[in-house]
Coordinates of C-alpha atoms in Angstrom, one line a residue:
Chain A
M23 CA 61.6 123.7 73.0
S24 CA 59.0 124.4 75.0
T25 CA 58.2 128.3 75.8
T26 CA 56.6 127.9 79.0
A27 CA 59.7 126.7 80.1
A28 CA 61.5 129.6 78.7
S29 CA 59.5 132.2 80.4
T30 CA 60.7 130.9 83.6
R31 CA 64.3 131.3 82.5
E32 CA 66.6 134.3 82.4
P33 CA 66.3 136.1 79.4
L34 CA 69.8 135.9 77.2
L35 CA 68.7 139.2 75.7
K36 CA 66.4 141.7 77.1
V37 CA 65.4 145.0 75.1
T38 CA 63.7 147.7 77.1
N39 CA 62.1 150.9 75.6
L40 CA 64.4 150.9 72.8
K41 CA 64.0 154.0 70.4
Q42 CA 65.8 154.5 67.4
Y43 CA 65.1 157.9 66.1
F44 CA 67.0 159.4 62.8
P45 CA 67.1 163.0 62.5
I46 CA 66.1 164.9 59.2
K47 CA 68.0 167.6 58.8
G48 CA 67.2 171.0 57.2
G49 CA 67.4 174.7 57.2
I50 CA 70.6 176.7 57.0
L51 CA 72.3 175.3 60.1
S52 CA 71.2 171.7 59.3
R53 CA 69.5 171.6 62.6
P54 CA 67.2 168.3 62.9
V55 CA 63.6 169.5 61.8
N56 CA 62.0 166.0 62.4
Y57 CA 62.5 162.6 63.2
V58 CA 62.1 159.2 61.3
K59 CA 60.8 157.0 64.3
A60 CA 62.0 153.8 62.9
V61 CA 62.0 151.9 66.3
D62 CA 59.8 153.6 68.9
D63 CA 59.6 152.3 72.4
I64 CA 59.7 148.7 71.9
S65 CA 60.5 146.1 74.9
F66 CA 61.0 142.3 74.2
E67 CA 63.0 139.2 75.5
V68 CA 64.9 136.4 73.9
Y69 CA 65.3 133.1 75.8
P70 CA 68.8 131.3 75.7
G71 CA 68.2 128.5 72.9
E72 CA 65.1 129.7 71.2
T73 CA 64.7 131.6 67.9
L74 CA 62.8 134.6 68.1
S75 CA 61.5 136.0 64.6
I76 CA 60.6 139.8 63.6
V77 CA 58.3 140.0 61.0
G78 CA 56.7 142.8 59.2
E79 CA 56.8 145.0 56.0
S80 CA 59.4 146.6 54.7
G81 CA 60.2 149.7 56.9
C82 CA 58.5 148.5 60.0
G83 CA 62.0 148.7 62.0
K84 CA 62.8 145.2 62.1
S85 CA 66.2 145.4 60.8
T86 CA 66.8 148.8 62.7
T87 CA 66.2 146.6 65.9
G88 CA 69.0 144.2 64.9
R89 CA 71.4 147.1 64.1
A90 CA 70.7 148.9 67.2
I91 CA 71.3 145.6 69.4
L92 CA 74.5 145.3 67.6
R93 CA 75.2 148.8 68.0
L94 CA 76.1 149.5 64.6
E95 CA 74.0 152.5 64.9
D96 CA 73.6 154.1 68.2
P97 CA 69.8 153.9 69.7
T98 CA 68.2 157.3 70.7
D99 CA 67.0 155.5 74.1
G100 CA 66.2 152.4 75.9
S101 CA 68.3 149.7 77.1
V102 CA 69.6 146.2 75.8
L103 CA 70.5 143.8 78.6
F104 CA 72.7 140.9 77.1
D105 CA 73.8 138.4 79.4
G106 CA 73.1 141.0 82.6
K107 CA 75.3 143.7 80.7
D108 CA 73.8 146.9 79.5
L109 CA 75.4 147.2 75.8
L110 CA 74.1 150.8 75.1
G111 CA 76.2 152.0 78.3
L112 CA 79.4 150.2 77.5
S113 CA 82.5 152.1 76.0
K114 CA 83.5 151.4 72.7
R115 CA 86.3 149.4 74.0
K116 CA 84.2 147.4 76.5
M117 CA 81.6 146.6 73.6
R118 CA 84.3 145.5 71.5
A119 CA 85.0 142.8 73.9
V120 CA 81.3 141.6 73.9
R121 CA 80.8 141.6 70.1
K122 CA 82.1 138.3 70.0
D123 CA 79.0 136.8 71.9
I124 CA 76.8 138.6 69.4
Q125 CA 77.0 137.8 65.8
V126 CA 75.3 138.7 62.8
I127 CA 74.4 137.1 59.2
F128 CA 73.2 139.5 56.4
Q129 CA 70.9 139.8 53.9
D130 CA 72.9 140.3 50.8
P131 CA 75.6 137.5 50.2
F132 CA 77.4 139.5 47.9
A133 CA 78.0 142.6 49.8
S134 CA 78.4 141.0 53.2
L135 CA 81.9 139.3 52.1
N136 CA 85.1 141.5 51.4
P137 CA 85.6 140.9 47.5
R138 CA 89.5 141.3 48.0
Q139 CA 89.7 138.7 50.7
T140 CA 89.7 135.2 50.3
V141 CA 87.3 132.8 52.2
G142 CA 90.1 131.5 54.2
R143 CA 91.2 135.1 54.7
I144 CA 87.8 136.2 55.7
L145 CA 87.5 133.6 58.6
E146 CA 90.9 134.1 59.4
E147 CA 90.2 137.6 60.1
A148 CA 87.4 136.9 62.6
L149 CA 89.9 134.7 64.6
I150 CA 92.7 137.2 64.4
I151 CA 90.4 139.8 65.8
L152 CA 88.6 137.5 68.7
H153 CA 91.1 134.9 69.4
N154 CA 94.8 134.8 69.9
M155 CA 95.9 131.9 67.8
S156 CA 99.1 130.8 66.1
P157 CA 98.7 130.7 62.1
K158 CA 98.6 127.0 62.3
K159 CA 95.7 126.7 64.6
R160 CA 94.2 129.2 62.7
A161 CA 94.3 127.1 59.5
E162 CA 93.0 124.4 61.2
R163 CA 89.9 126.1 62.5
V164 CA 89.2 127.6 59.1
A165 CA 88.8 124.2 57.7
E166 CA 87.1 123.0 60.5
L167 CA 84.4 126.1 60.2
L168 CA 84.2 125.3 56.2
E169 CA 83.1 121.9 56.8
Q170 CA 80.5 122.7 59.6
V171 CA 78.7 124.8 57.2
G172 CA 78.9 122.3 54.3
L173 CA 81.9 123.6 52.2
R174 CA 85.0 121.8 51.4
P175 CA 88.2 123.1 53.3
E176 CA 89.8 123.5 49.9
Y177 CA 87.6 126.5 49.3
A178 CA 89.6 128.5 51.7
S179 CA 91.8 129.6 49.0
R180 CA 89.0 131.1 46.7
F181 CA 87.6 134.5 46.3
P182 CA 83.9 135.4 47.1
H183 CA 83.0 136.0 43.6
E184 CA 83.8 132.4 42.9
F185 CA 80.8 130.9 44.7
S186 CA 77.1 130.8 44.4
G187 CA 74.6 132.9 46.6
G188 CA 73.9 129.9 48.9
Q189 CA 77.5 129.0 49.1
R190 CA 78.4 132.6 50.1
Q191 CA 75.6 132.7 52.7
R192 CA 77.3 129.7 54.1
I193 CA 80.7 131.3 54.2
G194 CA 78.7 134.3 56.0
I195 CA 77.5 131.8 58.3
A196 CA 80.8 130.2 59.0
R197 CA 82.4 133.7 59.8
A198 CA 79.6 134.1 62.4
L199 CA 80.4 130.8 63.8
A200 CA 84.1 131.7 64.3
A201 CA 83.4 133.7 67.2
N202 CA 81.6 131.2 69.1
P203 CA 78.5 133.6 70.0
K204 CA 75.7 132.8 71.9
L205 CA 73.2 135.1 69.9
I206 CA 73.3 135.4 65.9
I207 CA 71.1 138.0 64.5
C208 CA 69.9 136.7 61.1
D209 CA 69.0 140.0 59.2
E210 CA 66.6 138.4 56.2
A211 CA 69.4 136.0 56.2
V212 CA 67.7 133.7 53.5
S213 CA 65.6 136.4 51.8
A214 CA 68.0 136.8 49.0
L215 CA 68.3 133.1 48.1
D216 CA 66.2 130.6 45.8
V217 CA 63.5 128.9 47.5
S218 CA 65.3 125.6 47.3
V219 CA 68.6 127.0 48.6
Q220 CA 66.7 129.0 51.4
A221 CA 65.6 125.6 52.7
Q222 CA 69.2 124.1 52.9
I223 CA 70.4 127.3 54.7
L224 CA 67.6 127.2 56.9
N225 CA 68.4 123.6 57.8
L226 CA 71.8 124.3 58.3
L227 CA 70.8 127.3 60.9
K228 CA 68.9 124.6 62.7
K229 CA 71.4 122.2 62.9
L230 CA 74.0 124.6 64.2
Q231 CA 71.4 125.8 66.7
K232 CA 71.0 122.4 67.9
E233 CA 75.0 121.6 68.1
Y234 CA 76.2 124.8 69.4
S235 CA 73.0 125.5 71.5
L236 CA 72.6 128.7 69.6
T237 CA 69.9 131.5 70.0
Y238 CA 68.7 133.1 67.1
L239 CA 66.8 136.7 66.6
F240 CA 65.6 136.0 63.2
I241 CA 64.7 138.9 61.0
S242 CA 62.3 138.5 58.3
H243 CA 59.6 139.3 56.3
D244 CA 58.7 135.8 54.6
L245 CA 56.2 134.0 56.9
G246 CA 56.8 130.7 55.3
V247 CA 60.5 131.0 56.5
V248 CA 59.4 132.0 59.9
R249 CA 57.1 129.3 60.5
H250 CA 59.6 127.2 59.4
I251 CA 62.4 128.0 61.9
S252 CA 60.8 130.2 64.7
D253 CA 59.7 129.2 68.4
R254 CA 58.4 132.8 69.0
V255 CA 57.3 135.1 66.6
M256 CA 56.9 139.2 67.2
V257 CA 55.1 141.0 64.7
M258 CA 55.9 144.8 64.2
Y259 CA 54.3 147.5 62.4
L260 CA 55.8 151.1 62.0
G261 CA 58.0 150.8 64.8
K262 CA 55.9 149.2 67.3
I263 CA 55.3 145.5 68.5
V264 CA 51.9 144.8 67.6
E265 CA 51.9 140.9 68.5
I266 CA 54.4 138.5 70.3
G267 CA 53.8 135.0 70.9
T268 CA 54.6 131.2 70.3
K269 CA 54.6 130.2 66.6
K270 CA 51.6 128.0 67.3
E271 CA 49.9 130.9 68.8
I272 CA 50.4 133.6 66.2
F273 CA 50.1 131.4 63.3
E274 CA 47.1 129.5 64.4
H275 CA 45.3 132.1 66.8
P276 CA 46.4 135.5 65.8
K277 CA 44.8 138.2 67.7
H278 CA 45.9 141.6 66.0
P279 CA 44.0 142.4 62.7
Y280 CA 47.6 143.2 61.0
T281 CA 48.8 139.9 62.0
K282 CA 45.7 138.4 60.6
A283 CA 46.2 140.4 57.3
L284 CA 49.8 139.4 57.1
L285 CA 48.8 135.6 57.6
S286 CA 45.9 135.7 55.1
S287 CA 48.5 136.5 52.4
I288 CA 50.2 133.5 52.5
P289 CA 49.3 131.5 49.5
E290 CA 47.3 128.2 50.3
P291 CA 48.6 125.3 48.4
D292 CA 45.2 123.5 48.8
R293 CA 42.8 125.2 46.3
K294 CA 39.9 123.4 47.7
K295 CA 40.5 125.0 51.1
K296 CA 38.7 128.2 50.6
K297 CA 40.5 131.1 52.5
E298 CA 39.4 134.3 53.6
R299 CA 41.8 137.2 52.3
I300 CA 42.1 140.2 54.3
I301 CA 43.2 143.2 51.8
L302 CA 44.5 146.2 53.7
K303 CA 43.8 149.6 52.4
G304 CA 46.1 152.4 51.7
D305 CA 49.8 152.6 52.3
V306 CA 52.1 152.1 55.2
P307 CA 52.0 155.8 56.8
S308 CA 55.2 157.6 57.2
P309 CA 57.4 156.9 60.5
I310 CA 58.0 160.6 60.5
D311 CA 54.3 161.5 61.4
P312 CA 53.0 158.4 62.7
P313 CA 49.3 158.3 63.2
S314 CA 47.7 159.0 66.7
G315 CA 46.6 156.4 68.9
C316 CA 47.0 153.1 67.6
R317 CA 49.4 153.4 64.5
F318 CA 47.5 150.7 62.5
H319 CA 44.0 152.5 62.7
T320 CA 44.5 154.2 59.2
R321 CA 44.2 150.9 57.8
C322 CA 42.7 148.4 60.1
P323 CA 39.3 147.1 59.5
L324 CA 38.3 147.1 63.2
E325 CA 38.9 151.0 63.5
T326 CA 36.9 152.9 65.8
E327 CA 36.8 156.5 67.5
Q328 CA 38.8 155.2 70.1
C329 CA 41.6 153.7 68.1
R330 CA 42.4 157.2 67.1
E331 CA 43.0 158.4 70.4
I332 CA 44.3 155.6 72.5
E333 CA 47.8 154.0 71.8
P334 CA 47.1 150.2 72.9
A335 CA 49.9 148.9 75.1
L336 CA 51.0 145.3 74.8
E337 CA 48.8 143.2 77.0
N338 CA 48.5 139.6 77.9
A339 CA 46.3 137.2 76.0
G340 CA 46.8 134.1 77.7
G341 CA 50.2 132.3 78.0
D342 CA 53.3 134.2 76.4
H343 CA 50.6 135.8 73.9
Q344 CA 50.8 139.5 73.9
V345 CA 48.8 141.8 71.7
A346 CA 48.5 145.4 71.4
C347 CA 45.1 146.0 70.3
L348 CA 42.2 147.7 71.9
Y349 CA 39.7 144.9 70.3
A350 CA 41.9 141.9 70.5
E351 CA 39.6 138.8 70.8
Chain B
M209 CA 97.5 111.9 67.6
N210 CA 99.8 111.3 64.4
N211 CA 96.8 111.5 62.1
E212 CA 96.1 114.8 63.5
V213 CA 99.5 116.7 63.0
V214 CA 99.3 115.1 59.2
K215 CA 96.1 116.7 58.4
E216 CA 96.9 119.9 60.1
T217 CA 99.9 120.6 57.7
G218 CA 97.8 119.4 54.7
T219 CA 94.9 121.9 55.1
E220 CA 97.8 124.7 55.9
N221 CA 99.8 123.8 52.4
I222 CA 96.6 123.8 50.6
V223 CA 95.6 127.5 52.0
K224 CA 99.2 128.9 51.6
V225 CA 100.0 127.5 48.2
S226 CA 97.0 128.4 46.2
Y227 CA 96.4 131.8 47.9
S228 CA 99.1 133.3 46.1
G229 CA 98.3 131.3 42.9
V230 CA 95.0 133.2 42.9
K231 CA 96.4 136.6 43.4
W232 CA 98.8 135.9 40.3
K233 CA 96.0 134.7 38.4
Q234 CA 94.2 138.0 39.0
F235 CA 97.4 140.1 38.0
I236 CA 97.7 138.1 34.9
G237 CA 94.1 138.7 33.8
L238 CA 94.5 142.2 34.6
M239 CA 97.6 142.6 32.6
K240 CA 95.9 141.0 29.5
S241 CA 92.8 143.4 29.4
L242 CA 95.4 146.2 29.9
L243 CA 97.4 144.9 26.8
K244 CA 94.3 145.0 24.7
N245 CA 94.3 148.9 25.2
K246 CA 96.9 150.0 22.5
M247 CA 97.1 153.4 23.7
A248 CA 98.1 152.3 27.3
V249 CA 100.3 149.8 25.9
F250 CA 102.0 152.8 24.2
G251 CA 102.2 154.9 27.1
G252 CA 103.5 151.9 29.2
M253 CA 106.1 151.9 26.8
I254 CA 107.2 155.3 27.0
V255 CA 107.2 155.2 30.5
G256 CA 109.2 152.1 30.6
I257 CA 111.7 153.5 28.5
Y258 CA 112.1 156.5 30.8
F259 CA 112.6 154.2 33.6
F260 CA 115.1 152.2 32.3
V261 CA 117.1 155.2 31.0
A262 CA 117.1 156.8 34.5
L263 CA 118.0 153.3 36.0
F264 CA 121.2 153.0 33.7
A265 CA 121.7 156.6 33.2
P266 CA 125.5 156.7 33.9
W267 CA 126.1 153.8 31.2
L268 CA 124.0 155.1 28.8
A269 CA 125.1 159.0 28.8
P270 CA 127.8 159.2 26.2
Y271 CA 129.4 162.4 27.7
D272 CA 130.0 163.8 31.2
P273 CA 126.8 165.6 31.5
Y274 CA 128.6 168.3 33.8
E275 CA 131.8 168.6 31.4
I276 CA 131.9 172.2 30.0
D277 CA 133.3 172.7 26.4
L278 CA 133.4 176.4 25.8
L279 CA 135.0 175.5 22.3
N280 CA 131.8 173.5 21.2
K281 CA 129.1 175.5 22.7
L282 CA 125.9 175.8 20.8
Q283 CA 126.6 173.2 18.4
P284 CA 123.6 171.8 16.5
P285 CA 122.8 168.2 16.5
S286 CA 125.1 165.9 15.2
M287 CA 126.7 162.4 15.0
D288 CA 128.8 163.5 17.6
H289 CA 126.1 165.4 19.8
L290 CA 122.7 163.8 19.1
M291 CA 120.9 166.7 20.1
G292 CA 123.6 169.2 20.0
T293 CA 125.3 171.4 23.0
D294 CA 124.2 173.8 25.2
D295 CA 125.6 177.4 25.8
K296 CA 128.5 175.8 27.8
G297 CA 129.3 173.2 25.4
R298 CA 127.7 170.4 27.4
D299 CA 126.2 167.6 25.6
I300 CA 122.4 167.9 25.8
F301 CA 121.7 164.3 25.1
S302 CA 123.7 163.2 28.0
R303 CA 122.2 166.0 30.3
I304 CA 118.4 164.7 29.5
I305 CA 119.6 161.2 30.2
V306 CA 121.1 162.2 33.5
G307 CA 118.3 164.6 34.3
S308 CA 115.6 161.7 33.9
R309 CA 116.7 160.5 37.4
L310 CA 116.1 163.9 38.8
S311 CA 112.6 164.2 37.1
L312 CA 111.3 160.9 37.8
A313 CA 112.5 160.8 41.2
V314 CA 110.8 164.2 41.8
G315 CA 107.7 163.0 40.3
V316 CA 107.7 159.7 42.1
I317 CA 108.3 161.0 46.0
S318 CA 106.2 163.8 45.4
V319 CA 103.5 161.8 44.3
L320 CA 104.0 159.3 47.3
I321 CA 103.9 162.4 49.7
G322 CA 100.7 163.8 48.5
A323 CA 99.1 159.9 48.2
F324 CA 100.2 159.2 52.1
F325 CA 98.5 162.2 53.2
G326 CA 95.8 162.4 50.9
I327 CA 95.0 158.7 51.7
I328 CA 95.0 159.4 55.5
L329 CA 92.9 162.3 55.4
G330 CA 90.4 161.0 52.9
L331 CA 89.8 157.8 54.8
V332 CA 89.5 159.5 57.9
S333 CA 87.4 162.0 56.5
G334 CA 85.0 159.7 55.0
Y335 CA 84.9 157.0 57.7
Y336 CA 84.3 159.3 60.6
G337 CA 82.1 161.8 58.8
K338 CA 80.4 164.8 60.8
W339 CA 82.6 167.7 62.1
L340 CA 86.0 165.8 61.3
D341 CA 84.7 165.7 57.7
T342 CA 83.8 169.1 57.5
L343 CA 87.0 170.2 59.2
I344 CA 89.2 168.1 56.9
M345 CA 87.1 168.8 53.6
R346 CA 87.5 172.6 54.3
F347 CA 91.1 172.4 54.7
I348 CA 91.1 170.6 51.5
D349 CA 89.1 173.2 49.9
V350 CA 91.5 176.0 50.8
L351 CA 94.4 174.0 49.2
L352 CA 92.3 173.7 46.2
A353 CA 91.4 177.5 46.1
F354 CA 95.2 178.1 45.3
P355 CA 96.1 177.6 41.9
G356 CA 98.4 174.7 41.9
I357 CA 101.8 176.1 40.8
L358 CA 101.1 179.2 42.9
L359 CA 100.7 177.2 45.9
A360 CA 103.7 175.3 45.2
L361 CA 105.5 178.8 44.3
A362 CA 104.5 179.9 47.9
I363 CA 105.6 177.0 49.6
I364 CA 109.0 177.2 48.1
S365 CA 109.5 180.7 48.7
A366 CA 109.1 179.9 52.2
L367 CA 111.4 176.9 52.3
G368 CA 114.1 178.0 49.8
P369 CA 114.5 176.7 46.4
N370 CA 116.1 173.0 45.9
L371 CA 114.7 169.7 44.6
I372 CA 113.8 168.6 47.8
N373 CA 111.5 171.6 48.9
V374 CA 110.1 171.2 45.1
M375 CA 109.0 167.3 46.2
I376 CA 107.5 168.8 49.5
A377 CA 105.3 171.4 47.7
V378 CA 104.4 169.4 44.6
G379 CA 103.6 166.4 47.2
I380 CA 101.4 169.0 49.2
F381 CA 99.3 170.4 46.2
S382 CA 98.9 166.6 45.4
I383 CA 97.2 166.0 48.7
P384 CA 93.7 167.5 47.8
T385 CA 92.9 165.3 44.5
F386 CA 94.0 162.1 46.6
A387 CA 91.9 163.0 49.7
R388 CA 88.7 163.6 47.8
I389 CA 89.1 160.4 45.7
V390 CA 89.8 158.6 48.9
R391 CA 87.1 160.2 50.8
G392 CA 84.4 159.5 47.9
S393 CA 85.6 155.8 47.7
T394 CA 85.4 155.5 51.6
L395 CA 82.0 156.8 51.8
A396 CA 80.5 154.3 49.3
E397 CA 82.7 151.4 50.9
K398 CA 81.8 151.8 54.4
K399 CA 78.2 151.3 53.6
M400 CA 78.8 147.9 52.6
E401 CA 77.7 145.1 54.8
Y402 CA 81.0 143.5 55.1
V403 CA 82.2 146.6 57.0
D404 CA 79.2 145.8 59.3
A405 CA 80.2 142.4 59.9
I406 CA 83.6 143.2 60.4
K407 CA 82.5 146.0 62.7
A408 CA 80.0 143.4 64.5
M409 CA 83.3 141.2 65.0
G410 CA 84.7 144.1 67.1
A411 CA 87.4 145.2 64.7
S412 CA 89.3 148.3 65.7
D413 CA 88.6 151.2 63.2
V414 CA 92.4 151.0 62.3
R415 CA 91.9 147.7 61.1
I416 CA 88.6 148.3 59.5
L417 CA 90.1 151.2 57.4
F418 CA 93.3 149.9 56.3
V419 CA 93.0 146.2 56.2
H420 CA 89.2 146.3 54.7
I421 CA 88.4 149.4 53.3
L422 CA 91.8 150.7 51.6
P423 CA 92.4 147.3 49.5
N424 CA 88.9 147.8 48.2
I425 CA 89.6 151.5 47.0
L426 CA 93.2 150.9 45.7
S427 CA 92.1 151.1 41.9
P428 CA 91.0 154.5 41.7
I429 CA 94.0 155.5 43.9
I430 CA 96.6 153.8 41.8
V431 CA 94.8 155.5 38.5
Q432 CA 94.9 158.6 40.2
G433 CA 98.4 158.3 41.0
T434 CA 99.6 157.4 37.7
L435 CA 97.8 160.5 36.3
R436 CA 99.2 162.7 38.9
L437 CA 102.7 161.8 38.0
A438 CA 102.5 163.5 34.8
T439 CA 101.1 166.8 36.8
A440 CA 104.0 166.3 39.2
I441 CA 106.7 166.0 36.8
L442 CA 105.2 169.0 34.7
T443 CA 105.0 171.3 37.8
A444 CA 108.5 170.2 39.0
A445 CA 110.0 171.3 35.6
G446 CA 107.9 174.6 35.5
L447 CA 108.9 175.0 38.8
S448 CA 112.6 174.7 37.6
F449 CA 111.9 176.8 34.9
L450 CA 111.0 179.7 36.8
G451 CA 114.1 179.1 38.9
M452 CA 112.7 177.9 42.1
G453 CA 113.6 174.5 41.4
A454 CA 116.9 172.5 40.6
Q455 CA 119.8 174.9 40.6
P456 CA 122.3 174.9 38.0
P457 CA 124.4 173.0 36.9
L458 CA 122.0 170.3 37.7
P459 CA 120.6 168.7 34.3
E460 CA 116.7 169.1 35.3
W461 CA 114.9 169.4 32.2
G462 CA 112.9 172.2 33.2
A463 CA 116.0 174.3 34.1
M464 CA 117.4 173.1 30.8
L465 CA 114.4 174.5 29.0
S466 CA 114.8 177.7 30.8
N467 CA 118.2 177.8 30.1
G468 CA 117.5 177.3 26.3
R469 CA 115.1 180.6 26.4
N470 CA 117.9 182.6 25.7
F471 CA 119.0 180.9 22.5
L472 CA 115.6 180.3 20.9
W473 CA 116.6 181.9 17.7
S474 CA 120.1 181.4 17.4
A475 CA 120.2 177.7 18.6
P476 CA 116.5 176.4 18.8
H477 CA 117.4 172.7 19.8
V478 CA 118.6 173.8 23.0
A479 CA 115.1 174.5 24.3
T480 CA 113.5 171.9 22.1
F481 CA 114.9 168.5 23.1
P482 CA 114.2 169.2 26.9
G483 CA 110.7 170.3 25.9
L484 CA 109.7 167.2 23.9
T485 CA 111.4 165.0 26.7
I486 CA 108.9 166.4 29.0
A487 CA 106.0 166.3 26.9
L488 CA 106.7 162.7 25.8
I489 CA 106.7 161.5 29.6
V490 CA 103.5 163.5 30.6
M491 CA 102.1 162.0 27.5
G492 CA 103.2 158.2 28.6
F493 CA 102.1 158.6 32.1
N494 CA 98.7 160.1 30.8
L495 CA 98.0 157.4 28.3
L496 CA 99.0 154.6 31.0
G497 CA 96.7 156.2 33.5
D498 CA 93.8 156.4 31.2
G499 CA 94.4 152.8 30.3
L500 CA 94.7 151.8 33.8
R501 CA 91.3 153.4 34.7
D502 CA 89.7 151.4 32.1
V503 CA 90.8 148.4 33.4
L504 CA 90.7 148.9 37.2
D505 CA 87.9 151.0 37.4
P506 CA 85.3 151.0 34.7
R507 CA 83.0 153.0 36.6
M508 CA 85.1 156.1 36.7
K509 CA 85.1 156.3 32.7
Q510 CA 82.9 159.1 31.5

């Protein structure tokens, strides 16, 4: 997937100035006294057929971004253009019609399947909601879906608790596929699995992407996984995008000090190769009162007086690479 | 072409056949763990006997429960009249047997009324939250603020004393318990990822609530329903005892108990047997309910 070509195409998903503030209620009247700024004014695009990964540590707003696009939570502000339609402006009813194009795979394979329904029933449910199909057609499609994700069609009669984590995740993928989506949001889709199973699931996702020309928005904190699956990578810190670019650019020529620190945390298998590890000082500041200026300045090794005052905007750093840092090299 | 058709029916059969098989297996498993609980088995047997008696009452009763025989009034228990006769010479044993139909019907129907409205209010309140939740829960609080029997009395004085109104009254005062339990479970259940997944699929709220959330919170509802049956029967008997329920000559247990009050010294059996009957069924339902709770809903155990 060449990304220079991608940038000339129409984006499938265009997120503009997305903000998601959660109110903190207090006082007798339980009025909002303050807000958790989980996602604070981010804009990005996802092109058809690519995999864009969002990375960052816990609480940086990556999952919230996914949930906002799905409208599982209504964002505070911004717009989400999907296939030319503004999802945030749609009524509940119209949104329902668009939903089949955007599906989601969740992190916890134990919580994401209804424990009272058989696997067949779970997949059928998707077909009942989305497509008008005869029961016979549905059973056939369920068997087909199971085969596509590498499970045996007979498994349709079993309950989720009879499966391992990896198998359940496959069921979750089958459910997402049932809708014939264009975009799949993978919210930490492999984080809860063993490393060997992770690889299988990632390969399955890649295979399906090729077969159905799917687009993935891949949310993860695991850089190894991200390196394996992405075309482009977006790094988030405290509700802001700090850097976005092609996988190669981000992993080989990171420009933001936070990205560098993140990458230096990947263990190096070759012991002879000496690697400099950047240890960040302190903790992530609270998203309720984020630091002024650049949000990273409290922990940044390059921090100066200016960083505390000026909030850096995402600026072009060659090609598709964008960085939000005053001192980006 | 032919090949495809064969494959099609093949998969469908596998899906259908083993689906019911698995449900059955689950049920057997539940029954097995329930049978290990001795108290629950005891309670279940009591309840079972009562239901059996209610079902076959006309054939089991040795005498006509309405037949007045003033020559044989207030007879103590004997071989002819196992539990003696009341002040109008009617056979108490027969009356208790036929009365089981009334009491069980009142219990079951009023619990169904309470569960129906309680479940809907609880689901809506827990799922939608915000002002709707506040509104419904304040309404429930108002219902809870009345002592149960007082609320039932108030409703019956408004509607008039008869058994149908007892069912309505007891049903209404069962709503809060169901509503609260369902709301709490819904709050926990709606945060599960499978609900988000089905929402992302574009399912309607009605579908999410009744196809996905409700089956997952059924255990506490069943447990509560069983325990509630005991309270409902007791309350209905209490109302009849106060003359607000079944009217004479209906052989309702509470009414019989009330009638026996006048002869507590001269013929104690007239009040004793209906009283024991009520106590036994209430105990049966409570034991069964506690056992069911242990099996279905281990988290609720305290």
